[in-house]
Amino acid sequence: MDWNTAVCALSGHVTYAPDEPALRDRLRAVAPSGPAWRCLRCAVFAPGPPQGSGPADRAPQVLRGPALRDAVILRLLAVERLLRGLLFLVLGYALVRFERSENSLRELFGRALPRAGALAEVFAVNLDTSSTVGHLRHLLDTRPQTLLLVAAGLFAYAAVELVEAVGLWRLARWGEYFALVATAVFLPLEIYELVDRVTVVKIVIFLLNVFAVVYLLFAKRLFGLRGGKAAYQAARRSGSLLEVERAAAGPAD
């Protein structure tokens, strides 16, 4: 997949006219319809005036190639973290509301369960041994203080997920470290849950988190791996079209 072309198709080309004559000539072309400027992301000549101009050092920092692929993957992870954070916020809020209306819900459950017996017999369901009914009874019998502690834990986890989402979406270095550590910390708990009971959802979430940890660690060169931040920035600069063209143009006059 050509990430450069795909992103340009969605968000448009990025063109820039540098002041340096040699570099400017390499990024400009003349077509029958008029001048065209080379996109700093996909390298295609886009007709029309440049979107910006000035010294090459002030050109917009355009992600392309592997750096652009990394950005797309990180922002997809950010969206997943955002959705997960919102889900846990809703669950925490539901527990708080449940704790406040616990007595009325217990009375409603006590009245509704006997009435559901006839319908359950039609579907050959034994309500006395049903695991779902058992979980509901256990929840209704849980102490209010315990429910509030669980709700606080859900809110705290949601906050962690939302901070991850912000950091990853902004492609911030601190966000990558935060997401790596926060995700890795919960992996043992996810393994324990898989050992206790295997479900498709648990497997998908576990594999996604393992991928996030491995990807962040190696692709983003965190904790000094593969040369660390300096090597990552050097690789990113080497993939910049402007840097490539500047090198091809030779030393400035």
GROMACS .gro file of C-alpha atoms in nm:
model
  253
    1MET     CA    1   0.000   0.000   0.000
    2ASP     CA    2   0.128   0.347  -0.094
    3TRP     CA    3   0.058   0.541   0.224
    4ASN     CA    4   0.169   0.870   0.066
    5THR     CA    5  -0.078   0.852  -0.222
    6ALA     CA    6  -0.360   0.729   0.001
    7VAL     CA    7  -0.326   1.017   0.248
    8CYS     CA    8  -0.292   1.275  -0.029
    9ALA     CA    9  -0.609   1.138  -0.188
   10LEU     CA   10  -0.790   1.200   0.141
   11SER     CA   11  -0.638   1.528   0.258
   12GLY     CA   12  -0.482   1.680  -0.054
   13HIS     CA   13  -0.126   1.759  -0.165
   14VAL     CA   14   0.127   1.967   0.028
   15THR     CA   15   0.338   2.199  -0.188
   16TYR     CA   16   0.604   2.449  -0.092
   17ALA     CA   17   0.834   2.684  -0.286
   18PRO     CA   18   1.173   2.716  -0.110
   19ASP     CA   19   1.375   3.033  -0.151
   20GLU     CA   20   1.693   2.842  -0.245
   21PRO     CA   21   1.711   2.856  -0.629
   22ALA     CA   22   1.857   2.509  -0.687
   23LEU     CA   23   1.607   2.343  -0.458
   24ARG     CA   24   1.322   2.553  -0.594
   25ASP     CA   25   1.398   2.442  -0.950
   26ARG     CA   26   1.389   2.075  -0.849
   27LEU     CA   27   1.044   2.110  -0.697
   28ARG     CA   28   0.892   2.313  -0.981
   29ALA     CA   29   0.778   2.207  -1.328
   30VAL     CA   30   0.606   2.384  -1.614
   31ALA     CA   31   0.307   2.210  -1.771
   32PRO     CA   32   0.093   2.325  -2.066
   33SER     CA   33  -0.167   2.442  -1.816
   34GLY     CA   34   0.089   2.638  -1.615
   35PRO     CA   35   0.338   2.584  -1.331
   36ALA     CA   36   0.317   2.278  -1.106
   37TRP     CA   37   0.484   2.204  -0.774
   38ARG     CA   38   0.596   1.872  -0.637
   39CYS     CA   39   0.399   1.744  -0.339
   40LEU     CA   40   0.622   1.700  -0.036
   41ARG     CA   41   0.430   1.387   0.061
   42CYS     CA   42   0.357   1.182  -0.253
   43ALA     CA   43   0.612   1.349  -0.489
   44VAL     CA   44   0.347   1.407  -0.759
   45PHE     CA   45   0.351   1.744  -0.939
   46ALA     CA   46   0.032   1.928  -0.849
   47PRO     CA   47  -0.076   2.208  -1.084
   48GLY     CA   48  -0.124   2.556  -0.948
   49PRO     CA   49   0.066   2.790  -0.716
   50PRO     CA   50   0.247   2.649  -0.411
   51GLN     CA   51   0.064   2.646  -0.080
   52GLY     CA   52   0.357   2.816   0.092
   53SER     CA   53   0.700   2.962   0.030
   54GLY     CA   54   1.010   3.070   0.220
   55PRO     CA   55   1.337   2.920   0.342
   56ALA     CA   56   1.357   2.544   0.314
   57ASP     CA   57   1.413   2.517   0.689
   58ARG     CA   58   1.067   2.665   0.745
   59ALA     CA   59   0.887   2.422   0.515
   60PRO     CA   60   0.607   2.221   0.677
   61GLN     CA   61   0.713   1.894   0.834
   62VAL     CA   62   0.533   1.642   0.616
   63LEU     CA   63   0.521   1.277   0.716
   64ARG     CA   64   0.580   1.034   0.433
   65GLY     CA   65   0.681   0.673   0.378
   66PRO     CA   66   0.738   0.468   0.696
   67ALA     CA   67   0.687   0.776   0.916
   68LEU     CA   68   0.344   0.831   0.761
   69ARG     CA   69   0.257   0.462   0.806
   70ASP     CA   70   0.358   0.490   1.173
   71ALA     CA   71   0.137   0.795   1.217
   72VAL     CA   72  -0.166   0.620   1.067
   73ILE     CA   73  -0.117   0.312   1.290
   74LEU     CA   74  -0.068   0.523   1.603
   75ARG     CA   75  -0.383   0.724   1.534
   76LEU     CA   76  -0.583   0.406   1.477
   77LEU     CA   77  -0.458   0.288   1.815
   78ALA     CA   78  -0.556   0.627   1.957
   79VAL     CA   79  -0.913   0.585   1.828
   80GLU     CA   80  -0.930   0.238   1.984
   81ARG     CA   81  -0.805   0.377   2.317
   82LEU     CA   82  -1.058   0.661   2.298
   83LEU     CA   83  -1.349   0.422   2.243
   84ARG     CA   84  -1.228   0.198   2.524
   85GLY     CA   85  -1.190   0.495   2.758
   86LEU     CA   86  -1.542   0.617   2.681
   87LEU     CA   87  -1.678   0.266   2.740
   88PHE     CA   88  -1.524   0.248   3.087
   89LEU     CA   89  -1.652   0.596   3.167
   90VAL     CA   90  -2.004   0.478   3.083
   91LEU     CA   91  -1.960   0.162   3.292
   92GLY     CA   92  -1.833   0.364   3.589
   93TYR     CA   93  -2.122   0.606   3.560
   94ALA     CA   94  -2.367   0.315   3.539
   95LEU     CA   95  -2.228   0.166   3.860
   96VAL     CA   96  -2.262   0.498   4.042
   97ARG     CA   97  -2.622   0.531   3.927
   98PHE     CA   98  -2.684   0.169   4.020
   99GLU     CA   99  -2.549   0.221   4.374
  100ARG     CA  100  -2.786   0.513   4.425
  101SER     CA  101  -3.092   0.315   4.312
  102GLU     CA  102  -2.984  -0.021   4.454
  103ASN     CA  103  -3.291  -0.079   4.673
  104SER     CA  104  -3.543  -0.007   4.399
  105LEU     CA  105  -3.356  -0.230   4.154
  106ARG     CA  106  -3.347  -0.515   4.409
  107GLU     CA  107  -3.724  -0.489   4.457
  108LEU     CA  108  -3.781  -0.480   4.081
  109PHE     CA  109  -3.562  -0.786   4.034
  110GLY     CA  110  -3.745  -0.972   4.311
  111ARG     CA  111  -4.083  -0.907   4.146
  112ALA     CA  112  -3.971  -0.972   3.789
  113LEU     CA  113  -3.788  -1.303   3.843
  114PRO     CA  114  -4.093  -1.512   3.942
  115ARG     CA  115  -4.293  -1.365   3.652
  116ALA     CA  116  -4.019  -1.465   3.409
  117GLY     CA  117  -4.040  -1.828   3.517
  118ALA     CA  118  -4.317  -1.920   3.272
  119LEU     CA  119  -4.136  -1.763   2.978
  120ALA     CA  120  -3.811  -1.933   3.080
  121GLU     CA  121  -3.982  -2.272   3.077
  122VAL     CA  122  -4.082  -2.217   2.713
  123PHE     CA  123  -3.714  -2.182   2.619
  124ALA     CA  124  -3.609  -2.461   2.857
  125VAL     CA  125  -3.407  -2.222   3.075
  126ASN     CA  126  -3.365  -2.293   3.447
  127LEU     CA  127  -3.350  -1.956   3.621
  128ASP     CA  128  -3.231  -2.113   3.944
  129THR     CA  129  -2.910  -2.236   3.781
  130SER     CA  130  -2.866  -1.960   3.521
  131SER     CA  131  -2.523  -1.795   3.539
  132THR     CA  132  -2.668  -1.463   3.419
  133VAL     CA  133  -2.924  -1.460   3.700
  134GLY     CA  134  -2.648  -1.557   3.941
  135HIS     CA  135  -2.431  -1.262   3.832
  136LEU     CA  136  -2.727  -1.024   3.870
  137ARG     CA  137  -2.800  -1.153   4.219
  138HIS     CA  138  -2.435  -1.119   4.314
  139LEU     CA  139  -2.430  -0.762   4.184
  140LEU     CA  140  -2.743  -0.670   4.377
  141ASP     CA  141  -2.597  -0.817   4.695
  142THR     CA  142  -2.268  -0.629   4.659
  143ARG     CA  143  -2.202  -0.369   4.926
  144PRO     CA  144  -2.243  -0.006   4.810
  145GLN     CA  145  -1.887   0.076   4.920
  146THR     CA  146  -1.755  -0.204   4.699
  147LEU     CA  147  -1.952  -0.075   4.401
  148LEU     CA  148  -1.809   0.273   4.451
  149LEU     CA  149  -1.455   0.131   4.466
  150VAL     CA  150  -1.515  -0.060   4.143
  151ALA     CA  151  -1.657   0.256   3.983
  152ALA     CA  152  -1.349   0.453   4.094
  153GLY     CA  153  -1.128   0.187   3.938
  154LEU     CA  154  -1.322   0.209   3.612
  155PHE     CA  155  -1.290   0.588   3.607
  156ALA     CA  156  -0.915   0.562   3.673
  157TYR     CA  157  -0.870   0.310   3.391
  158ALA     CA  158  -1.078   0.527   3.160
  159ALA     CA  159  -0.852   0.825   3.241
  160VAL     CA  160  -0.544   0.618   3.151
  161GLU     CA  161  -0.700   0.516   2.820
  162LEU     CA  162  -0.797   0.874   2.735
  163VAL     CA  163  -0.447   1.004   2.812
  164GLU     CA  164  -0.308   0.731   2.586
  165ALA     CA  165  -0.550   0.838   2.312
  166VAL     CA  166  -0.443   1.203   2.333
  167GLY     CA  167  -0.071   1.121   2.334
  168LEU     CA  168  -0.093   0.875   2.045
  169TRP     CA  169  -0.314   1.101   1.834
  170ARG     CA  170  -0.069   1.389   1.876
  171LEU     CA  171   0.220   1.155   1.784
  172ALA     CA  172   0.395   1.280   2.096
  173ARG     CA  173   0.701   1.097   2.225
  174TRP     CA  174   0.565   1.106   2.581
  175GLY     CA  175   0.240   0.955   2.453
  176GLU     CA  176   0.427   0.663   2.300
  177TYR     CA  177   0.609   0.595   2.628
  178PHE     CA  178   0.290   0.634   2.830
  179ALA     CA  179   0.096   0.399   2.602
  180LEU     CA  180   0.373   0.139   2.607
  181VAL     CA  181   0.405   0.133   2.986
  182ALA     CA  182   0.030   0.151   3.054
  183THR     CA  183  -0.046  -0.128   2.808
  184ALA     CA  184   0.237  -0.353   2.927
  185VAL     CA  185   0.131  -0.316   3.293
  186PHE     CA  186  -0.211  -0.466   3.222
  187LEU     CA  187  -0.088  -0.758   3.009
  188PRO     CA  188  -0.042  -0.995   3.309
  189LEU     CA  189  -0.401  -0.925   3.415
  190GLU     CA  190  -0.524  -1.001   3.063
  191ILE     CA  191  -0.327  -1.328   3.062
  192TYR     CA  192  -0.487  -1.421   3.395
  193GLU     CA  193  -0.833  -1.350   3.254
  194LEU     CA  194  -0.757  -1.566   2.949
  195VAL     CA  195  -0.647  -1.853   3.172
  196ASP     CA  196  -0.966  -1.815   3.376
  197ARG     CA  197  -1.192  -1.808   3.070
  198VAL     CA  198  -1.116  -1.779   2.700
  199THR     CA  199  -1.342  -1.567   2.481
  200VAL     CA  200  -1.301  -1.420   2.135
  201VAL     CA  201  -1.320  -1.065   2.268
  202LYS     CA  202  -1.049  -1.129   2.528
  203ILE     CA  203  -0.821  -1.286   2.266
  204VAL     CA  204  -0.867  -0.993   2.025
  205ILE     CA  205  -0.798  -0.733   2.296
  206PHE     CA  206  -0.494  -0.924   2.421
  207LEU     CA  207  -0.345  -0.961   2.072
  208LEU     CA  208  -0.410  -0.595   1.997
  209ASN     CA  209  -0.231  -0.487   2.315
  210VAL     CA  210   0.064  -0.720   2.248
  211PHE     CA  211   0.090  -0.572   1.898
  212ALA     CA  212   0.080  -0.218   2.043
  213VAL     CA  213   0.362  -0.296   2.291
  214VAL     CA  214   0.587  -0.465   2.033
  215TYR     CA  215   0.517  -0.203   1.767
  216LEU     CA  216   0.584   0.093   1.994
  217LEU     CA  217   0.897  -0.065   2.135
  218PHE     CA  218   1.061  -0.152   1.803
  219ALA     CA  219   0.911   0.082   1.542
  220LYS     CA  220   0.938   0.392   1.761
  221ARG     CA  221   1.275   0.285   1.911
  222LEU     CA  222   1.169   0.351   2.268
  223PHE     CA  223   1.402   0.309   2.568
  224GLY     CA  224   1.707   0.342   2.341
  225LEU     CA  225   1.618   0.038   2.132
  226ARG     CA  226   1.763   0.034   1.776
  227GLY     CA  227   1.949   0.359   1.834
  228GLY     CA  228   1.672   0.533   2.028
  229LYS     CA  229   1.527   0.875   1.955
  230ALA     CA  230   1.830   1.002   1.760
  231ALA     CA  231   1.817   0.710   1.517
  232TYR     CA  232   1.441   0.748   1.477
  233GLN     CA  233   1.467   1.119   1.395
  234ALA     CA  234   1.755   1.055   1.154
  235ALA     CA  235   1.549   0.794   0.970
  236ARG     CA  236   1.255   1.033   0.956
  237ARG     CA  237   1.471   1.312   0.812
  238SER     CA  238   1.621   1.078   0.554
  239GLY     CA  239   1.272   1.001   0.428
  240SER     CA  240   1.181   1.368   0.382
  241LEU     CA  241   1.139   1.459   0.014
  242LEU     CA  242   1.272   1.807   0.083
  243GLU     CA  243   1.590   1.665   0.238
  244VAL     CA  244   1.638   1.427  -0.055
  245GLU     CA  245   1.597   1.705  -0.308
  246ARG     CA  246   1.822   1.936  -0.110
  247ALA     CA  247   2.098   1.675  -0.118
  248ALA     CA  248   2.046   1.621  -0.492
  249ALA     CA  249   2.061   1.994  -0.559
  250GLY     CA  250   2.407   2.017  -0.406
  251PRO     CA  251   2.545   2.285  -0.172
  252ALA     CA  252   2.371   2.620  -0.163
  253ASP     CA  253   2.530   2.910  -0.349
   0.00000   0.00000   0.00000
